[in-house]
Short mmCIF file of C-alpha atoms in Angstrom, two decimals:
data_model
loop_
_atom_site.label_atom_id
_atom_site.label_comp_id
_atom_site.label_asym_id
_atom_site.label_seq_id
_atom_site.Cartn_x
_atom_site.Cartn_y
_atom_site.Cartn_z
CA MET A 1 -1.64 -18.86 6.92
CA THR A 2 -4.89 -19.99 8.56
CA GLY A 3 -7.29 -17.08 8.82
CA MET A 4 -5.64 -15.06 6.07
CA THR A 5 -7.91 -13.04 3.80
CA THR A 6 -8.49 -13.11 0.04
CA ALA A 7 -9.56 -10.48 -2.46
CA THR A 8 -13.26 -11.08 -1.80
CA ASP A 9 -12.86 -10.04 1.85
CA TYR A 10 -12.26 -6.44 0.74
CA ALA A 11 -15.38 -5.82 -1.34
CA TRP A 12 -16.32 -3.21 1.26
CA LEU A 13 -13.62 -0.90 -0.12
CA GLU A 14 -15.46 -0.29 -3.39
CA ASP A 15 -18.74 0.32 -1.59
CA GLY A 16 -17.50 2.62 1.17
CA TYR A 17 -14.30 4.14 -0.20
CA GLU A 18 -14.88 4.54 -3.93
CA LEU A 19 -12.93 7.82 -4.21
CA LEU A 20 -9.93 6.50 -2.27
CA MET A 21 -9.80 3.37 -4.40
CA GLU A 22 -9.37 5.48 -7.53
CA ALA A 23 -5.99 6.73 -6.30
CA TYR A 24 -4.35 5.55 -3.10
CA CYS A 25 -1.18 4.28 -1.47
CA LEU A 26 -1.28 2.16 1.69
CA THR A 27 1.89 1.31 3.59
CA LEU A 28 2.51 -0.84 6.65
CA VAL A 29 5.76 -0.21 8.53
CA ARG A 30 6.89 -2.44 11.37
CA GLY A 31 8.68 -1.13 14.43
CA LEU A 32 8.00 2.61 14.16
CA THR A 33 5.30 4.66 15.87
CA PRO A 34 3.32 7.12 13.73
CA ALA A 35 5.32 10.03 15.15
CA GLU A 36 8.61 8.24 14.46
CA LEU A 37 7.54 7.40 10.91
CA LEU A 38 6.58 10.98 10.08
CA ARG A 39 9.84 12.22 11.57
CA GLU A 40 11.86 9.73 9.50
CA LEU A 41 10.04 10.91 6.37
CA GLY A 42 10.70 14.56 7.19
CA ALA A 43 6.97 15.28 7.39
CA GLU A 44 5.85 18.55 8.95
CA GLY A 45 2.52 19.17 10.59
CA GLY A 46 1.12 17.11 13.42
CA GLN A 47 -2.60 17.48 12.68
CA ARG A 48 -4.82 14.64 13.97
CA ILE A 49 -7.66 13.36 11.80
CA THR A 50 -10.15 10.58 12.53
CA GLY A 51 -11.14 8.19 9.76
CA VAL A 52 -9.69 7.51 6.32
CA ASP A 53 -12.44 9.48 4.55
CA ALA A 54 -11.34 12.69 6.25
CA LEU A 55 -7.82 12.39 4.80
CA GLY A 56 -9.03 13.10 1.26
CA GLU A 57 -9.58 16.87 1.32
CA PRO A 58 -6.22 17.87 2.87
CA SER A 59 -4.44 15.38 0.61
CA TYR A 60 -5.67 17.06 -2.55
CA GLU A 61 -5.07 20.55 -1.12
CA VAL A 62 -1.32 20.05 -0.57
CA HIS A 63 -0.52 17.53 -3.33
CA THR A 64 2.35 18.66 -5.59
CA PRO A 65 5.22 16.84 -7.35
CA PHE A 66 7.39 17.85 -4.38
CA GLN A 67 5.22 17.08 -1.34
CA LEU A 68 2.50 14.67 -0.28
CA PHE A 69 0.03 14.54 2.60
CA VAL A 70 0.29 11.40 4.73
CA GLY A 71 -1.67 10.05 7.67
CA ALA A 72 -0.29 7.44 10.07
CA THR A 73 -1.97 5.32 12.75
CA ALA A 74 -0.65 2.58 15.04
CA ILE A 75 -1.86 -1.02 14.77
CA ARG A 76 -0.06 -3.21 17.31
CA ASP A 77 3.67 -2.99 16.48
CA TRP A 78 2.99 -1.65 12.99
CA THR A 79 2.09 1.77 11.65
CA LEU A 80 -0.37 2.13 8.78
CA MET A 81 0.30 5.09 6.50
CA VAL A 82 -2.53 6.14 4.17
CA GLU A 83 -2.12 8.47 1.20
CA CYS A 84 -5.02 9.68 -0.89
CA ASN A 85 -3.70 10.26 -4.40
CA GLY A 86 -0.16 9.69 -3.08
CA TYR A 87 2.74 7.41 -3.82
CA LEU A 88 5.41 7.96 -1.15
CA GLY A 89 4.98 4.40 0.13
CA VAL A 90 6.12 2.92 -3.20
CA THR A 91 8.93 5.43 -3.74
CA ASP A 92 12.15 3.44 -3.41
CA GLU A 93 14.24 6.48 -2.46
CA ALA A 94 12.05 6.92 0.63
CA MET A 95 11.28 3.33 1.56
CA LEU A 96 14.61 1.54 1.04
CA PRO A 97 16.51 3.51 3.72
CA LEU A 98 13.46 3.45 6.00
CA SER A 99 13.27 -0.36 5.75
CA ARG A 100 16.73 -0.97 7.26
CA GLY A 101 16.14 -3.24 10.23
CA ARG A 102 12.43 -3.60 9.52
CA ARG A 103 9.74 -4.74 7.06
CA ILE A 104 7.63 -2.41 4.92
CA VAL A 105 4.74 -3.53 2.71
CA SER A 106 3.00 -1.07 0.42
CA HIS A 107 0.60 -1.01 -2.51
CA PHE A 108 -0.51 1.77 -4.82
CA LEU A 109 -2.99 2.61 -7.56
CA ASN A 110 -3.54 5.88 -9.43
CA VAL A 111 -6.29 7.28 -11.64
CA ASN A 112 -4.46 6.10 -14.76
CA ALA A 113 -4.59 2.48 -13.53
CA VAL A 114 -0.86 2.45 -12.83
CA ASP A 115 -0.36 0.11 -9.88
CA ARG A 116 2.47 -1.33 -7.80
CA PHE A 117 2.95 -3.72 -4.88
CA CYS A 118 6.22 -3.56 -2.90
CA TRP A 119 7.83 -5.60 -0.14
CA TYR A 120 10.88 -3.91 1.39
CA GLU A 121 12.99 -5.62 4.03
CA ASP A 122 16.19 -4.45 5.74
CA GLY A 123 17.22 -2.06 2.97
CA ASP A 124 16.29 -4.47 0.18
CA LEU A 125 13.42 -4.45 -2.30
CA ARG A 126 12.53 -8.13 -2.10
CA LEU A 127 9.50 -8.02 -4.39
CA HIS A 128 7.68 -5.55 -6.59
CA PHE A 129 5.16 -6.09 -9.36
CA GLU A 130 2.21 -4.52 -11.11
CA PRO A 131 -0.93 -6.26 -9.79
CA LEU A 132 -2.51 -6.40 -13.26
CA PHE A 133 0.57 -8.19 -14.60
CA ALA A 134 1.50 -10.39 -11.67
CA ASP A 135 3.21 -12.87 -13.98
CA THR A 136 6.12 -10.41 -14.21
CA ARG A 137 7.87 -9.85 -10.89
CA TYR A 138 11.06 -8.09 -9.84
CA GLY A 139 13.21 -7.68 -6.75
CA SER A 140 15.76 -9.82 -4.95
CA HIS A 141 13.19 -12.57 -4.15
CA PRO A 142 10.61 -12.29 -6.97
CA ASP A 143 9.19 -15.80 -6.60
CA GLU A 144 9.17 -16.20 -2.82
CA LEU A 145 5.46 -15.36 -2.49
CA VAL A 146 4.04 -17.13 -5.54
CA ALA A 147 1.76 -19.37 -3.44
CA GLU A 148 0.62 -16.47 -1.26
CA MET A 149 -0.10 -14.35 -4.33
CA ARG A 150 -2.33 -17.04 -5.83
CA GLU A 151 -4.13 -17.55 -2.52
CA SER A 152 -4.72 -13.80 -2.23
CA GLY A 153 -6.41 -13.65 -5.64
CA PHE A 154 -3.73 -12.81 -8.21
CA ASP A 155 -3.66 -14.57 -11.57
CA LEU A 156 0.00 -15.37 -12.30
CA SER A 157 -0.57 -16.36 -15.93
CA GLU A 158 0.28 -13.97 -18.75
CA ARG A 159 -2.61 -11.61 -19.42
CA ASP A 160 -3.80 -9.00 -21.91
CA GLU A 161 -4.40 -5.59 -20.39
CA ASP A 162 -8.16 -5.44 -21.02
CA ASP A 163 -9.17 -9.07 -21.14
CA ASP A 164 -11.12 -9.34 -17.86
CA ASN A 165 -12.77 -6.35 -16.20
CA ASP A 166 -14.02 -8.44 -13.26
CA TYR A 167 -10.48 -9.58 -12.52
CA TYR A 168 -9.23 -6.00 -12.77
CA ALA A 169 -11.83 -4.91 -10.21
CA SER A 170 -10.58 -7.55 -7.75
CA LEU A 171 -6.92 -6.49 -7.83
CA THR A 172 -7.16 -3.95 -5.03
CA GLY A 173 -8.61 -6.59 -2.73
CA ALA A 174 -5.86 -9.02 -3.72
CA SER A 175 -3.24 -6.41 -2.79
CA PHE A 176 -4.85 -5.90 0.62
CA ALA A 177 -4.94 -9.67 1.13
CA LEU A 178 -1.29 -10.15 0.20
CA ALA A 179 -0.30 -7.31 2.55
CA HIS A 180 -2.24 -9.12 5.29
CA ARG A 181 -0.20 -12.28 4.65
CA LEU A 182 3.07 -10.37 4.88
CA THR A 183 2.23 -8.36 7.99
CA GLY A 184 -0.49 -10.18 9.92
CA ILE A 185 -2.46 -6.90 9.91
CA ARG A 186 -6.00 -7.14 8.59
CA LEU A 187 -7.56 -3.83 7.60
CA THR A 188 -11.28 -3.57 8.35
CA PRO A 189 -14.17 -1.11 7.80
CA GLU A 190 -14.16 -0.39 11.54
CA LEU A 191 -10.49 0.53 11.49
CA PHE A 192 -10.88 2.73 8.41
CA ALA A 193 -13.81 4.57 10.02
CA GLY A 194 -12.46 5.01 13.55
CA ALA A 195 -8.67 5.19 13.44
CA GLU A 196 -6.99 8.42 14.50
CA PHE A 197 -4.26 9.49 12.10
CA LEU A 198 -1.28 11.68 12.88
CA CYS A 199 -0.82 13.68 9.70
CA GLY A 200 1.87 15.70 8.01
CA VAL A 201 3.21 16.94 4.71
CA ALA A 202 6.24 14.94 3.57
CA PRO A 203 8.77 15.86 0.89
CA VAL A 204 9.10 13.55 -2.12
CA PRO A 205 12.72 12.38 -2.41
CA ARG A 206 14.50 13.11 -5.66
CA GLY A 207 16.08 10.11 -7.37
#
């Protein structure tokens, strides 16, 4: 794990992407190109947009309970999918079948401070938890990443919801750091600013 990041390495998110950090879902999918990922999700469109900031306006324009705007960009043998105010990447009905034969790592936060981190692998939800309450974990392998979670910046002791605002502010960075440990993909300000995203409108699966 040499060279892996921690929560403090992502302080730039709050400075440069304050609106996104209020409500986002980031997903890393191994072994699919952006076009393949959008096709698997049933997304329609094909618009190309440069930079994460530019995803915000179309995301809010098309957002409904039945469809979400997604943008996907290739990073080595992974595809990063970004949703502004979305949640498709932590929707089990979409991600479990997509994860067959591959790894998917996603994390989510909405404006009501509901959050979720998910690790899907080969049709299995190996780990999911709420970052604010990382002491409670679910999935088929809930304790496999305990060391990595601590190193990323999560407090695994039992907590009260409002007992530490500074810790709460660091949770997004800890989620990015844990995703880095699971994928080897480090997300940077340069990537967020310059990546070209293939975009589409994807249906939300019904449970």
